[in-house]
Amino acid sequence: MKQETEDIVRNKLADLPSEVLQAITEVDIRARLQEIVRTHGLRVDQGGALEREVLLVLIGLETPTTFLDNIMEELHVPRETASRVVEDVNKNILKNIREVLIEHASK
């Protein structure tokens, strides 16, 4: 990531509500991403791009509506592969973060 982008990401993370940060932390994103990378036979550089794209969506710098296209572009994979990756990210990461947030809100 470029230094300017890293600074923006760092600032956005610092601005997130503590409940959101806690939910992100409780869901072991890195381990889940590694599993997705293995499942889909992605290379290390593609795994890094996937991690970056997921982070950008989580902090609101990219929208979920462009996530599939961004995955295709950044990972250099066909739409079918990107769709399966996005489905796994939604099921194994984003859904779990949402559930943790709901659980914290109900306390």
mmCIF file of C-alpha atoms in Angstrom:
data_model
loop_
_atom_site.group_PDB
_atom_site.id
_atom_site.type_symbol
_atom_site.label_atom_id
_atom_site.label_comp_id
_atom_site.label_asym_id
_atom_site.label_seq_id
_atom_site.Cartn_x
_atom_site.Cartn_y
_atom_site.Cartn_z
ATOM 1 C CA MET A 1 0.000 0.000 0.000
ATOM 2 C CA LYS A 2 1.204 3.512 -0.692
ATOM 3 C CA GLN A 3 2.171 5.555 2.368
ATOM 4 C CA GLU A 4 -0.696 7.989 1.766
ATOM 5 C CA THR A 5 -3.189 5.121 1.623
ATOM 6 C CA GLU A 6 -1.696 3.571 4.759
ATOM 7 C CA ASP A 7 -2.131 6.884 6.581
ATOM 8 C CA ILE A 8 -5.763 7.127 5.471
ATOM 9 C CA VAL A 9 -6.427 3.539 6.578
ATOM 10 C CA ARG A 10 -4.754 4.150 9.938
ATOM 11 C CA ASN A 11 -6.868 7.286 10.491
ATOM 12 C CA LYS A 12 -10.094 5.508 9.496
ATOM 13 C CA LEU A 13 -9.299 2.626 11.864
ATOM 14 C CA ALA A 14 -8.678 5.095 14.674
ATOM 15 C CA ASP A 15 -12.065 6.700 13.980
ATOM 16 C CA LEU A 16 -14.045 3.456 14.099
ATOM 17 C CA PRO A 17 -16.290 2.960 17.126
ATOM 18 C CA SER A 18 -14.743 0.685 19.740
ATOM 19 C CA GLU A 19 -17.514 -1.893 19.227
ATOM 20 C CA VAL A 20 -16.611 -2.194 15.562
ATOM 21 C CA LEU A 21 -12.907 -2.537 16.318
ATOM 22 C CA GLN A 22 -13.676 -5.167 18.927
ATOM 23 C CA ALA A 23 -15.861 -7.100 16.472
ATOM 24 C CA ILE A 24 -13.124 -6.994 13.850
ATOM 25 C CA THR A 25 -10.619 -8.210 16.435
ATOM 26 C CA GLU A 26 -12.866 -11.000 17.728
ATOM 27 C CA VAL A 27 -13.255 -12.431 14.241
ATOM 28 C CA ASP A 28 -9.792 -13.708 13.375
ATOM 29 C CA ILE A 29 -9.742 -12.106 9.944
ATOM 30 C CA ARG A 30 -6.180 -13.032 9.055
ATOM 31 C CA ALA A 31 -6.718 -16.750 9.747
ATOM 32 C CA ARG A 32 -10.011 -16.748 7.871
ATOM 33 C CA LEU A 33 -8.414 -14.976 4.911
ATOM 34 C CA GLN A 34 -5.577 -17.502 4.860
ATOM 35 C CA GLU A 35 -8.136 -20.284 4.699
ATOM 36 C CA ILE A 36 -9.917 -18.548 1.800
ATOM 37 C CA VAL A 37 -6.580 -18.118 0.016
ATOM 38 C CA ARG A 38 -5.838 -21.850 0.444
ATOM 39 C CA THR A 39 -9.343 -22.905 -0.577
ATOM 40 C CA HIS A 40 -9.178 -20.964 -3.832
ATOM 41 C CA GLY A 41 -5.529 -21.671 -4.598
ATOM 42 C CA LEU A 42 -4.555 -18.004 -4.550
ATOM 43 C CA ARG A 43 -0.934 -16.878 -4.620
ATOM 44 C CA VAL A 44 0.659 -14.899 -1.791
ATOM 45 C CA ASP A 45 0.354 -11.609 -3.692
ATOM 46 C CA GLN A 46 -3.330 -12.306 -4.342
ATOM 47 C CA GLY A 47 -3.810 -13.040 -0.644
ATOM 48 C CA GLY A 48 -2.293 -9.676 0.219
ATOM 49 C CA ALA A 49 -4.574 -7.932 -2.270
ATOM 50 C CA LEU A 50 -7.575 -9.773 -0.821
ATOM 51 C CA GLU A 51 -6.658 -8.721 2.710
ATOM 52 C CA ARG A 52 -6.300 -5.102 1.575
ATOM 53 C CA GLU A 53 -9.661 -5.126 -0.231
ATOM 54 C CA VAL A 54 -11.451 -6.648 2.777
ATOM 55 C CA LEU A 55 -9.916 -4.018 5.054
ATOM 56 C CA LEU A 56 -10.958 -1.206 2.709
ATOM 57 C CA VAL A 57 -14.557 -2.453 2.766
ATOM 58 C CA LEU A 58 -14.531 -2.897 6.558
ATOM 59 C CA ILE A 59 -13.414 0.668 7.179
ATOM 60 C CA GLY A 60 -15.711 2.147 4.553
ATOM 61 C CA LEU A 61 -13.153 3.333 1.999
ATOM 62 C CA GLU A 62 -14.659 1.010 -0.593
ATOM 63 C CA THR A 63 -18.268 -0.033 -0.926
ATOM 64 C CA PRO A 64 -19.607 -3.575 -0.857
ATOM 65 C CA THR A 65 -21.246 -2.898 -4.230
ATOM 66 C CA THR A 66 -17.836 -2.614 -5.908
ATOM 67 C CA PHE A 67 -16.222 -5.438 -3.917
ATOM 68 C CA LEU A 68 -16.644 -8.124 -6.598
ATOM 69 C CA ASP A 69 -15.206 -5.919 -9.350
ATOM 70 C CA ASN A 70 -12.338 -4.850 -7.088
ATOM 71 C CA ILE A 71 -11.511 -8.473 -6.288
ATOM 72 C CA MET A 72 -11.482 -9.330 -9.997
ATOM 73 C CA GLU A 73 -9.228 -6.393 -10.772
ATOM 74 C CA GLU A 74 -6.837 -6.574 -7.821
ATOM 75 C CA LEU A 75 -6.468 -10.378 -7.717
ATOM 76 C CA HIS A 76 -6.482 -10.707 -11.523
ATOM 77 C CA VAL A 77 -9.002 -13.539 -11.455
ATOM 78 C CA PRO A 78 -12.060 -14.290 -13.582
ATOM 79 C CA ARG A 79 -15.528 -13.293 -12.372
ATOM 80 C CA GLU A 80 -16.397 -16.867 -11.393
ATOM 81 C CA THR A 81 -13.383 -17.153 -9.080
ATOM 82 C CA ALA A 82 -13.956 -13.668 -7.696
ATOM 83 C CA SER A 83 -17.605 -14.528 -6.979
ATOM 84 C CA ARG A 84 -16.604 -17.612 -4.995
ATOM 85 C CA VAL A 85 -13.977 -15.628 -3.059
ATOM 86 C CA VAL A 86 -16.479 -12.856 -2.282
ATOM 87 C CA GLU A 87 -19.046 -15.438 -1.182
ATOM 88 C CA ASP A 88 -16.511 -16.952 1.236
ATOM 89 C CA VAL A 89 -15.500 -13.521 2.554
ATOM 90 C CA ASN A 90 -19.158 -12.665 3.152
ATOM 91 C CA LYS A 91 -19.883 -16.008 4.833
ATOM 92 C CA ASN A 92 -16.701 -16.402 6.883
ATOM 93 C CA ILE A 93 -15.744 -12.835 7.746
ATOM 94 C CA LEU A 94 -18.356 -10.146 7.159
ATOM 95 C CA LYS A 95 -21.286 -12.195 8.461
ATOM 96 C CA ASN A 96 -19.362 -13.063 11.622
ATOM 97 C CA ILE A 97 -18.412 -9.439 12.242
ATOM 98 C CA ARG A 98 -22.057 -8.455 11.790
ATOM 99 C CA GLU A 99 -23.116 -11.152 14.291
ATOM 100 C CA VAL A 100 -20.573 -9.940 16.867
ATOM 101 C CA LEU A 101 -21.836 -6.373 16.442
ATOM 102 C CA ILE A 102 -25.432 -7.502 16.933
ATOM 103 C CA GLU A 103 -24.432 -9.497 20.010
ATOM 104 C CA HIS A 104 -22.647 -6.480 21.519
ATOM 105 C CA ALA A 105 -25.584 -4.199 20.738
ATOM 106 C CA SER A 106 -28.010 -6.514 22.540
ATOM 107 C CA LYS A 107 -25.998 -6.426 25.786
#
